[in-house]
Coordinates of C-alpha atoms in Angstrom, one line a residue:
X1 CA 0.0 0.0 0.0
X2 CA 0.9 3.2 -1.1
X3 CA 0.4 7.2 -0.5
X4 CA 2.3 9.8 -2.6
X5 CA 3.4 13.0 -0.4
X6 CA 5.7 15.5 -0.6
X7 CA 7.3 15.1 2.8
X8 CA 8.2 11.7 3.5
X9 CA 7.3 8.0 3.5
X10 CA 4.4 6.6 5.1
X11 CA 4.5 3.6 7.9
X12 CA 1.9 1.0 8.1
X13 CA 1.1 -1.4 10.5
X14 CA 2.9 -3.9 9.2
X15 CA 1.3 -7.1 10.8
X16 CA -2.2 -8.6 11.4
X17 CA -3.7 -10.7 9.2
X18 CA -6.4 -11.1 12.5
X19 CA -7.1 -8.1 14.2
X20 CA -9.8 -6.9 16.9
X21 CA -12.6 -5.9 15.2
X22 CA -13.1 -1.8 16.4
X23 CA -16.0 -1.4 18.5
X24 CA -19.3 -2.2 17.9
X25 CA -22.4 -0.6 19.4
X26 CA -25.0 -3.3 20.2
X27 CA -28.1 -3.3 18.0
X28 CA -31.4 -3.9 20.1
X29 CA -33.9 -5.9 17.4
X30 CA -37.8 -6.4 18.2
X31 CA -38.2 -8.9 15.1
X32 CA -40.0 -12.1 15.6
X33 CA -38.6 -14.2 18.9
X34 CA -36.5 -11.6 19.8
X35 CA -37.0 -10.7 23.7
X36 CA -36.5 -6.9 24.2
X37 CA -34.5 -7.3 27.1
X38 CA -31.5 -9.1 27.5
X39 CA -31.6 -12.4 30.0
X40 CA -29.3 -12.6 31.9
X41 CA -28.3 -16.2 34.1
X42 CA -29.1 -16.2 37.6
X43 CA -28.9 -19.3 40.8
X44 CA -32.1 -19.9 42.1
X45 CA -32.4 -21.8 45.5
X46 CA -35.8 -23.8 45.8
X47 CA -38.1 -24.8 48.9
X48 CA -38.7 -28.1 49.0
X49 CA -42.1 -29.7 47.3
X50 CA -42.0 -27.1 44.1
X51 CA -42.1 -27.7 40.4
X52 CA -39.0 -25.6 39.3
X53 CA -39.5 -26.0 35.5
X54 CA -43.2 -24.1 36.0
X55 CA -41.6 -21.9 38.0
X56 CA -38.9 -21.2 35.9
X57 CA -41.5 -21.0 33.1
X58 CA -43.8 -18.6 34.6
X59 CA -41.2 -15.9 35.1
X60 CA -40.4 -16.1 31.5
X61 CA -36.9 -17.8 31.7
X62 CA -35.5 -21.3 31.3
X63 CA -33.3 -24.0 33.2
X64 CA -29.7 -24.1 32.3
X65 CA -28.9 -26.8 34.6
X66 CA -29.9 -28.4 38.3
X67 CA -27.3 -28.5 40.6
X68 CA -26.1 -31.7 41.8
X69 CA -26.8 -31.6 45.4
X70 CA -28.7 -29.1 46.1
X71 CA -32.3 -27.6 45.4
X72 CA -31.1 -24.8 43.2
X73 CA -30.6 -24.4 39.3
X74 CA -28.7 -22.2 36.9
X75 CA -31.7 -20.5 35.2
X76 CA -31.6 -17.4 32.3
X77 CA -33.8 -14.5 33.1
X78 CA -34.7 -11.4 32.3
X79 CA -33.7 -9.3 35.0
X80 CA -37.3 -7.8 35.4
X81 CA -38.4 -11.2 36.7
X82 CA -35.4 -11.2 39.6
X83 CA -37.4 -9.4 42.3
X84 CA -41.1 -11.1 41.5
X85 CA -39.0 -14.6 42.3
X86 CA -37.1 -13.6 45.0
X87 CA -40.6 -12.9 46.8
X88 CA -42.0 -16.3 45.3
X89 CA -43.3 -18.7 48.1
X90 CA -41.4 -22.0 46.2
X91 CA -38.0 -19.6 46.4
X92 CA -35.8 -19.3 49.1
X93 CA -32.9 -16.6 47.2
X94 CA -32.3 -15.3 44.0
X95 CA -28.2 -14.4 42.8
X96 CA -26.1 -13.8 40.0
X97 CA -24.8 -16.5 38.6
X98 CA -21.3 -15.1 39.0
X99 CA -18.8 -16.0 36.1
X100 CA -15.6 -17.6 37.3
X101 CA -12.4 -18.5 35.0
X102 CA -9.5 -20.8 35.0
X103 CA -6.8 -19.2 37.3
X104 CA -4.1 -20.6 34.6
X105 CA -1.8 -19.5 32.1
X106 CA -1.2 -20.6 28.6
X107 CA 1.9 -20.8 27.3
X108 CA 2.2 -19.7 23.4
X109 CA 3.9 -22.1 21.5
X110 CA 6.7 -19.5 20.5
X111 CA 8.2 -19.9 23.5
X112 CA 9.6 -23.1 23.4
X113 CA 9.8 -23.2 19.9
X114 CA 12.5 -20.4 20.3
X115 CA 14.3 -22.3 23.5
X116 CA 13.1 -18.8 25.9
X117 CA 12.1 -20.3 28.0
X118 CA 15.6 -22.8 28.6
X119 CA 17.2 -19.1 29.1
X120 CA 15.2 -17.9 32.3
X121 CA 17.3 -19.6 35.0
X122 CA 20.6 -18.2 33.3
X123 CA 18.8 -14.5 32.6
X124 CA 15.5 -12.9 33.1
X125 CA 16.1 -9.2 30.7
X126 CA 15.2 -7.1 33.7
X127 CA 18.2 -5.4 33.2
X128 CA 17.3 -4.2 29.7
X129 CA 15.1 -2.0 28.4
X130 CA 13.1 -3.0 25.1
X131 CA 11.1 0.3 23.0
X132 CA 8.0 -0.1 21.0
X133 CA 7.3 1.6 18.2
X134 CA 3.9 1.1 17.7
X135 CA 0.2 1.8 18.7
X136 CA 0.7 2.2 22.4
X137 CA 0.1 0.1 25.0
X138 CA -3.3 -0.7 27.4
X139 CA -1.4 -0.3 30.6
X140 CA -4.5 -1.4 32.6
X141 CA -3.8 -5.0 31.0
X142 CA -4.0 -7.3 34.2
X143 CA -1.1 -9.1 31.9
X144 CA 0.8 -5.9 32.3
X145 CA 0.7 -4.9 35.6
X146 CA 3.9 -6.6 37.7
X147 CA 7.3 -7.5 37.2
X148 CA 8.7 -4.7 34.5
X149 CA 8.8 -1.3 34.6
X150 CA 6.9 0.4 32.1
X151 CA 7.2 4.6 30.7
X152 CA 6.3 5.9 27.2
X153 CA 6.0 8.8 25.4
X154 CA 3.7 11.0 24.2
X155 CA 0.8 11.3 26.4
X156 CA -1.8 8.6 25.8
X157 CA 1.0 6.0 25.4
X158 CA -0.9 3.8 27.5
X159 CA -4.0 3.8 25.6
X160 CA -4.4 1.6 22.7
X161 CA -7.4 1.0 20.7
X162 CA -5.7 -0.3 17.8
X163 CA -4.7 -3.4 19.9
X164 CA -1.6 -3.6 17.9
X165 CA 1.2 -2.5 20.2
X166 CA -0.4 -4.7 23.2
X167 CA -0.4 -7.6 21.2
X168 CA 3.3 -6.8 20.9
X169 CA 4.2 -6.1 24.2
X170 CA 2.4 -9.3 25.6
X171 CA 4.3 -11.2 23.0
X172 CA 7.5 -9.5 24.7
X173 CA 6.8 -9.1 28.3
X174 CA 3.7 -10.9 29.6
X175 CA 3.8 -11.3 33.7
X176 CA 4.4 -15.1 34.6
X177 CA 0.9 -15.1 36.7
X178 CA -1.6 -17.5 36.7
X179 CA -3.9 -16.2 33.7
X180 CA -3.8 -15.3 30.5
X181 CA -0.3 -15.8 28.3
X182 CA 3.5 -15.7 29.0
X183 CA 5.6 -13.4 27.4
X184 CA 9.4 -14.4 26.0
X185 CA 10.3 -11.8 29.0
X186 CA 8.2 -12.2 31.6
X187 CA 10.5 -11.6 34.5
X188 CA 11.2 -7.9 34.9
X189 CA 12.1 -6.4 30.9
X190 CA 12.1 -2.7 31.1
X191 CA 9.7 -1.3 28.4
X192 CA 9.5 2.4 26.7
X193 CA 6.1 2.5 24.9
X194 CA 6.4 5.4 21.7
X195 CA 2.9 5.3 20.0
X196 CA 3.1 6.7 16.6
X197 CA -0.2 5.1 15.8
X198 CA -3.4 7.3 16.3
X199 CA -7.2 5.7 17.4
X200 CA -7.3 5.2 13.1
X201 CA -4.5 2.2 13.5
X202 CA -4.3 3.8 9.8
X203 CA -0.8 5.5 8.5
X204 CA 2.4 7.2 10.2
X205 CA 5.7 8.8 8.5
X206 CA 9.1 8.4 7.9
X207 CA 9.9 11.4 10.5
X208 CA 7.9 10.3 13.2
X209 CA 9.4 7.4 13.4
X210 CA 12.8 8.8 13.0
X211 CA 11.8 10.7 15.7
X212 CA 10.3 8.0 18.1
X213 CA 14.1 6.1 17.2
X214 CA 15.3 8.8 18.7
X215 CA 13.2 9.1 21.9
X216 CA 13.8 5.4 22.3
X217 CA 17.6 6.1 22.3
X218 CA 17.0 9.3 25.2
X219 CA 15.1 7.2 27.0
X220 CA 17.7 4.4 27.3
X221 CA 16.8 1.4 25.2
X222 CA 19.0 -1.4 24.7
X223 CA 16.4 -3.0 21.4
X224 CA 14.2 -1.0 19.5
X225 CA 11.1 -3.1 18.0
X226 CA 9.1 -2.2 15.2
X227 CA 6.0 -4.3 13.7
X228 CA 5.3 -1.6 11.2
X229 CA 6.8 -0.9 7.6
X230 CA 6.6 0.7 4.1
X231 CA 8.0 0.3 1.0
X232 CA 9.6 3.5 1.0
X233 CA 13.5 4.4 1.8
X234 CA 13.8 7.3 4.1
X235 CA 17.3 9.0 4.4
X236 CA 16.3 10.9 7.3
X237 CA 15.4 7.5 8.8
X238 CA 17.7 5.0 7.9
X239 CA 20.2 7.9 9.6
X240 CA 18.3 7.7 12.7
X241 CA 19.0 3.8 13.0
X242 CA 22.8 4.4 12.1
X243 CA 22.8 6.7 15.2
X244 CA 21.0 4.1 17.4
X245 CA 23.5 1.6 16.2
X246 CA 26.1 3.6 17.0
X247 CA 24.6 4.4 20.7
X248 CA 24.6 0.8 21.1
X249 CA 21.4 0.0 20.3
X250 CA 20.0 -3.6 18.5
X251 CA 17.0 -2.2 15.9
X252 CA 14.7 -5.0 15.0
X253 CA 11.9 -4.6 12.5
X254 CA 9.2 -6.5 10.9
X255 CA 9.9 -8.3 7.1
X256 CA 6.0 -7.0 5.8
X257 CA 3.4 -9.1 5.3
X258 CA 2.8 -9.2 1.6
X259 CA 4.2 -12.3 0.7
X260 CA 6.2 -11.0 -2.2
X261 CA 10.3 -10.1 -2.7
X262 CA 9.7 -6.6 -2.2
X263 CA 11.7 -4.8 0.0
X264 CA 9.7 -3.0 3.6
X265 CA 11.5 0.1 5.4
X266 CA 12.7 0.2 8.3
X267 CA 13.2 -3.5 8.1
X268 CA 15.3 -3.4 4.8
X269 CA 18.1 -1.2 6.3
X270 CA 21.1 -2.9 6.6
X271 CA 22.0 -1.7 9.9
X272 CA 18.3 -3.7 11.2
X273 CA 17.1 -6.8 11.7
X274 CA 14.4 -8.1 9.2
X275 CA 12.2 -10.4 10.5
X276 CA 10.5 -12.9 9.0
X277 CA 7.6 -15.5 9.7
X278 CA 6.7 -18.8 10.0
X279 CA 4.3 -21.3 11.8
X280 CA 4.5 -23.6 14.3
X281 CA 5.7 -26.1 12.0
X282 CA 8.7 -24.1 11.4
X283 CA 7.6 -23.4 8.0
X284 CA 7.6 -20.3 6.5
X285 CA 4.2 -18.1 6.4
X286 CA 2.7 -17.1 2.8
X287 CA 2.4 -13.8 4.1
X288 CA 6.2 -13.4 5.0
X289 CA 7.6 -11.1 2.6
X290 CA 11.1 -12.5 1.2
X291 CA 14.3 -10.6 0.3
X292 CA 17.8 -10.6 0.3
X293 CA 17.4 -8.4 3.8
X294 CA 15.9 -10.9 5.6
X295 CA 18.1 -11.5 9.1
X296 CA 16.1 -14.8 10.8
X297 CA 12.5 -15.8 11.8
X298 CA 10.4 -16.3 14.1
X299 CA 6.9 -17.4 15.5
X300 CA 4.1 -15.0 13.6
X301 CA 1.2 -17.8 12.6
X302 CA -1.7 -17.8 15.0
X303 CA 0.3 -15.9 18.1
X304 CA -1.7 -15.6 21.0
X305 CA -1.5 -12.8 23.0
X306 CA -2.4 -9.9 25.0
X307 CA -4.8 -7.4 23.5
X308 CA -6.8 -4.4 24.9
X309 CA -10.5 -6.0 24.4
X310 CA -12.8 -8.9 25.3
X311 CA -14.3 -10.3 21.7
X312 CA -16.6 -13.0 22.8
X313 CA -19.2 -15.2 20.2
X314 CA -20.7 -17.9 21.0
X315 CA -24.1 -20.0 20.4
X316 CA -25.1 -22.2 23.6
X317 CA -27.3 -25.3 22.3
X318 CA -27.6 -28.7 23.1
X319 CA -26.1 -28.8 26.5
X320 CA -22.8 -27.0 25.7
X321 CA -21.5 -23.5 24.4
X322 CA -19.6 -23.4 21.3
X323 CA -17.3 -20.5 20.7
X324 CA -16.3 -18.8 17.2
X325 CA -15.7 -15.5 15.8
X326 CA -17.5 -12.6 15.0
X327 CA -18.8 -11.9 11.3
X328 CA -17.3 -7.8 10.8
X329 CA -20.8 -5.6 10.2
X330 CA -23.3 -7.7 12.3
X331 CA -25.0 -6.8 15.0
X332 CA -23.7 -7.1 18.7
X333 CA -26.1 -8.9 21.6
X334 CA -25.6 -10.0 24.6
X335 CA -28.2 -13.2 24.0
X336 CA -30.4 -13.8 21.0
X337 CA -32.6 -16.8 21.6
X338 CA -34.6 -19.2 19.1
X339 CA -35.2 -23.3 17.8
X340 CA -32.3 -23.9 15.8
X341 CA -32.8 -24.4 12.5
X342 CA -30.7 -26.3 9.6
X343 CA -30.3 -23.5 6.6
X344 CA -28.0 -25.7 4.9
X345 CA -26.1 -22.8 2.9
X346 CA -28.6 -20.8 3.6
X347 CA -28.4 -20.0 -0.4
X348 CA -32.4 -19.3 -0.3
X349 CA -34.6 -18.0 2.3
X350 CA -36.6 -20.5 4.3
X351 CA -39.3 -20.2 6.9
X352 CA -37.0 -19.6 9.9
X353 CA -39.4 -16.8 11.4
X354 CA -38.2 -16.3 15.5
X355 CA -35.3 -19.1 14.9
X356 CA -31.5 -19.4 14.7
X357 CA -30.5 -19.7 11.5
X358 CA -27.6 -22.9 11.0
X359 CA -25.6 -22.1 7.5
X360 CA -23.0 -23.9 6.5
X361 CA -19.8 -22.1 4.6
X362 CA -19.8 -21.6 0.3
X363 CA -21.5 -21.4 -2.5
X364 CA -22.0 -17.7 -1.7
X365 CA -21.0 -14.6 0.6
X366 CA -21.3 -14.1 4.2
X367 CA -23.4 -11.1 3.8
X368 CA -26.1 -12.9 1.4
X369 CA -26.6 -15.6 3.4
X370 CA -27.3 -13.2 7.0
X371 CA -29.5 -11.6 4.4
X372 CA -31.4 -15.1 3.4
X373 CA -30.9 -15.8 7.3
X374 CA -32.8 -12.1 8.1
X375 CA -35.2 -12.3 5.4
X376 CA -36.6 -15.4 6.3
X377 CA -37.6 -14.3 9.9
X378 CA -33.9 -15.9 11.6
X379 CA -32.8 -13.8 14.5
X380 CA -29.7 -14.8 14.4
X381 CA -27.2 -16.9 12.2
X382 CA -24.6 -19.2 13.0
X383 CA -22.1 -19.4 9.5
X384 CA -19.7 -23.3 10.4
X385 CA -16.8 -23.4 7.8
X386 CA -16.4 -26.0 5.2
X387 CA -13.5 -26.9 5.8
X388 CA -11.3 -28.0 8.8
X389 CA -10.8 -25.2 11.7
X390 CA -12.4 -21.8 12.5
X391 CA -12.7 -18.9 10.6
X392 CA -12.3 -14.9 10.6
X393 CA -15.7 -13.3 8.4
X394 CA -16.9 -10.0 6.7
X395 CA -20.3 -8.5 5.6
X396 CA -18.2 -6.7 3.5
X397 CA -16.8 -3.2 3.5
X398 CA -19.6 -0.9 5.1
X399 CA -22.6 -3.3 5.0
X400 CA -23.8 -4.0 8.5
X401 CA -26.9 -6.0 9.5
X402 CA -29.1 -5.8 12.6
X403 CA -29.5 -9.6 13.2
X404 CA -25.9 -11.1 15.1
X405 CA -23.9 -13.1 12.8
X406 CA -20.8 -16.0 14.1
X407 CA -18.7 -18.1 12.3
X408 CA -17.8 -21.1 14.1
X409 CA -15.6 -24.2 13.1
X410 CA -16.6 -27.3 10.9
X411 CA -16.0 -29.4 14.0
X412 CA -18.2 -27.7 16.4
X413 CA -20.9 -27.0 13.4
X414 CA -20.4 -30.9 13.1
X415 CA -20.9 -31.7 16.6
X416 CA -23.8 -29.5 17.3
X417 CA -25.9 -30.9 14.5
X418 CA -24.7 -34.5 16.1
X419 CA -25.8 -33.8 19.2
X420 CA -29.3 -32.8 18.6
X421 CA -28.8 -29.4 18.4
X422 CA -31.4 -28.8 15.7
X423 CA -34.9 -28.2 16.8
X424 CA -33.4 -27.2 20.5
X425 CA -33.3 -23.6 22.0
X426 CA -30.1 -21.8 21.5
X427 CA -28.9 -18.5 22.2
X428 CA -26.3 -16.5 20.2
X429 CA -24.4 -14.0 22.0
X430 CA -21.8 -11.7 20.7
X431 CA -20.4 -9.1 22.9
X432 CA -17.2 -6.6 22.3
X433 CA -16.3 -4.5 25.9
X434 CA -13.4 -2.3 25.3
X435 CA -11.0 -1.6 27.2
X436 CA -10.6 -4.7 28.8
X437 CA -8.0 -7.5 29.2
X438 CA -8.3 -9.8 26.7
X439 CA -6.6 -12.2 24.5
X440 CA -6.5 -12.9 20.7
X441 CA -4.1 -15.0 18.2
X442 CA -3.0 -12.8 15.4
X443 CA -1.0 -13.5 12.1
X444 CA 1.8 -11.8 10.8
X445 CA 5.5 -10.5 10.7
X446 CA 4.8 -8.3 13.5
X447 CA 4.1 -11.2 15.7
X448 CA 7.4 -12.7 14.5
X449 CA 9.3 -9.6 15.8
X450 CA 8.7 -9.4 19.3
X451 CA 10.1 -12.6 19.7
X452 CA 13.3 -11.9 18.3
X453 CA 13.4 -8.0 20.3
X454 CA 12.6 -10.2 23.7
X455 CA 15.4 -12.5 22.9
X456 CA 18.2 -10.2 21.7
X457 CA 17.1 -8.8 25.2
X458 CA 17.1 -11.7 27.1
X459 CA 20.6 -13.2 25.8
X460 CA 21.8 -9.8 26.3
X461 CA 20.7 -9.1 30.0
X462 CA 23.4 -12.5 30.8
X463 CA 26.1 -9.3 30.2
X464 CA 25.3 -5.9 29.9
X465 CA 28.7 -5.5 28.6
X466 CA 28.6 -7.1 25.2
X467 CA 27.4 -4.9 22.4
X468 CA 24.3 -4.9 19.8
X469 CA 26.9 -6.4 16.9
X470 CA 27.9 -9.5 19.4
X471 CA 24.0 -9.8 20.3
X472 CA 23.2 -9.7 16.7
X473 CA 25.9 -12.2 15.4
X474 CA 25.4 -14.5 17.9
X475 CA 21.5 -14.8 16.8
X476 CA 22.1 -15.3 13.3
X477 CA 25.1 -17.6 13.5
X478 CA 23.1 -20.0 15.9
X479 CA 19.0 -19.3 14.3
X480 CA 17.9 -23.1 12.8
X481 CA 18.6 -23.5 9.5
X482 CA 15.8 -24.2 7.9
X483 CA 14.5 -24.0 4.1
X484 CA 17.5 -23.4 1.7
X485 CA 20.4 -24.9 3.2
X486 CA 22.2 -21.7 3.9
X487 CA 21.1 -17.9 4.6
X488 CA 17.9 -18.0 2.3
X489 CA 15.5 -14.9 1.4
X490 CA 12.4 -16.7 3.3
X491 CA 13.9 -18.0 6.4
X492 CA 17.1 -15.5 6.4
X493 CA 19.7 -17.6 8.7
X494 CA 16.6 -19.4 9.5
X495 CA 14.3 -20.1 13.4
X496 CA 15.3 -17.5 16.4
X497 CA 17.3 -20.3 19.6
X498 CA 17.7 -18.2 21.9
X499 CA 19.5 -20.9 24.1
X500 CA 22.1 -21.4 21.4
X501 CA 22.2 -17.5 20.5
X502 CA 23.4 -17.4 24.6
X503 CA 25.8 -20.7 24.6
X504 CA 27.6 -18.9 21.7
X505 CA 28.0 -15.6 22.8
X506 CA 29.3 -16.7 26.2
X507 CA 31.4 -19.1 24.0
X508 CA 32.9 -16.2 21.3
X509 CA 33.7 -13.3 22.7

């Protein structure tokens, strides 16, 4: 992508193949079946001797579940109905149904992959200091609040609604806690936040980032980490590197994500690191741009990490709650509820008046068959793939409908029609609260290049004392070779180790 000006190069984003969707506003609907409030799920504790289901029923809700042991059952209600029950003869207490969540962490498979994690007993980075170029950070981030001291510049560093720069620095730096992700640094890593990104997550220039290089350098930085690139060469800023480089600092940039040999700037400077990516397979992503400036890859396929919103879509049928991903221009709700009903492809429109609307994946677009879906009285539609996995959906650009729309993976459109699903009551819900602490996986080289910024970092922090050209040598001469035997223009010198980047520095000094 391209912008003519007469003052400099622009900067893109350079990364996400899957991004956070921006925020939606929920769209209240009164069409057939729809309830004009929202249920919302509730514990209700029974007296002995009384007919839950009627009583259920006659407040205008339904049983989730009974609970084993006890006279009480997880019911959906509309919150009207709360206080009637509560003074119900058969009721002895009415409560939320309070959410809980597993108090666990996952680990992304980059970690391993790139041996961090065989690095943390020997060094931890906290006595480095890493600075983002990017979109800001969401500081409020219960991923980001321990372990690491964290400044930025200008004000509203620590905002971020493009999500961008928090997926970064949860790649980097995410706490070792007992939720959400680990980061390659999660131990103490200094970070300096420069957002050159406004709320648009749309373009930045050459100077500005010149500029932020140079903040990053004021403020101390040891690695400078960019997921953002152009196609444009920039004297002004390929200067500003030099001077980084010669103030000791490593500069580490994304390879672009347009799958092509064309070269992407700042990443394309000699005096950076280009970063390419690949998948968990250690094979090289289509997306990964390829050139004869490409340094060494790293994880950038399906990354999960930290992100400054809670995106949540799901149907709930048949006994269990099946998760997918919201289809960009549909409505939000927090609970649609109808029979659910087989559209096939939903190619045609059916008599689906007050029901949730099945449709399999092909034949034609998303946004034709919400119409079909909406046109033949659906409420909501639930869109499986038709092929193996899950899958990110669009309306299209601009086109919005007012019924909620999910996408959900063959296997769990497979199971739900297995089970019984069809004919059964299901709800839809799909919900996006911003800002919040969430976690998405995203594609693309500027997932790859955190890794290798935390990692220059964390072999680094074993001695302060060696310099950015030791760091970067000893990355390149130790990264797996993988694809063309030998430095190639997909893989560079091939998969980020950061255990064998460490054994040879200490080794070659």
């Amino acid at each position: 992508m391209k912008k003519s000006t007469l003052f400099g190069a622009l900067v893109m984003l350079s990364a996400c193949a899957s991004e956070v969707g921006s925020e939606e506003t929920e769209v209240r609907t009164q069409e057939a079946g729809v309830a004009s409030e929202a249920k919302e799920r509730y514990i209700i504790s029974f007296k002995p001797g009384f007919d839950r289901s009627k009583v259920v029923s006659a407040a205008g809700g339904r049983e989730l579940m009974s609970i084993h042991g006890m006279n009480a059952s997880a019911v959906e209600l509309p919150a009207k109905a709360v206080e009637a029950l509560s003074k119900h003869a058969g009721v002895e207490f009415v409560e939320l149904d309070a959410p809980r969540k597993l108090l666990a962490q996952t680990t992304p498979y980059g970690i391993p992959l790139t041996q961090a994690d065989q690095v943390w007993a020997s060094a931890t980075g906290a006595n480095r200091k890493i600075c983002i170029i990017d979109s800001g950070l969401y500081a409020a981030h219960e991923d980001h609040q321990s372990g690491k001291s964290i400044t930025g510049y200008p004000t509203g560093w620590n905002t971020d609604k493009c999500h961008h720069g928090t997926h970064v620095a949860g790649t980097i730096a995410a706490v070792n806690n007992t939720t959400g992700v680990v980061g390659v640094l999660p131990n103490g890593v200094n970070l300096h936040i420069v957002k050159v990104f406004g709320d648009d997550c749309s373009w930045t220039y050459a100077s500005t980032l010149a500029d932020a290089a140079n903040r990053c350098v004021s403020a101390g930085a040891n690695v400078i980490s960019m997921s953002l690139g152009g196609p444009t060469k920039s004297k002004t800023e390929e200067n500003a590197f030099k001077n980084a480089f010669s103030a000791g600092v490593l500069s580490i940039a994304a390879a672009g994500n347009d799958g092509n040999n064309r070269m992407s700037y700042p990443a394309s400077y000699p005096i950076v690191m280009s970063v390419g990516a690949l998948d968990a397979n250690k094979t090289i992503a289509t997306f990964s741009q390829f050139n004869t400036e490409v340094d060494i890859a790293a994880p950038g396929v399906g990354v999960l990490s930290t992100v400054g919103a809670v995106d949540t879509n799901s149907v709930a049928v048949a006994g269990g709650t099946f998760s997918g991903g919201y289809i960009d221009g549909a409505a939000r709700s927090a609970g649609v509820t109808g029979a659910l009903v087989d559209g096939g492809l939903c190619d045609s429109v059916g008599a689906w008046a007050g029901k949730v609307v099945l449709c399999q994946r092909g034949t034609i677009d998303f946004n034709t068959k919400v119409v079909n879906a909406k046109a033949g009285g659906g409420v909501a539609a639930v869109i499986y793939n038709n092929v193996a996995g899950g899958f990110a959906g669009t309306l299209g650009t601009g086109v919005t409908s007012t019924i909620p729309a999910i996408s959900l993976s063959l296997e769990d459109g497979t199971a739900i029609k297995a089970a019984g699903g069809l004919g059964q009551s299901s709800t839809v819900s799909s919900q996006f609260v911003e800002p919040a602490s969430g976690y998405e996986p995203y594609d693309g080289t500027s997932m790859a290049t955190p890794h290798v910024s935390a990692i220059a970092a964390l072999v680094w922090s074993y001695n302060p004392a060696w310099t950015a050209t030791r760091v970067r040598n000893a990355l390149e001469k130790t990264a797996e070779d993988l694809g063309t035997a030998g430095r190639d223009n997909y893989y560079g010198n091939g998969l980020i180790r950061a255990k064998a980047a460490l054994d040879y520095a200490i080794a070659n000094p």
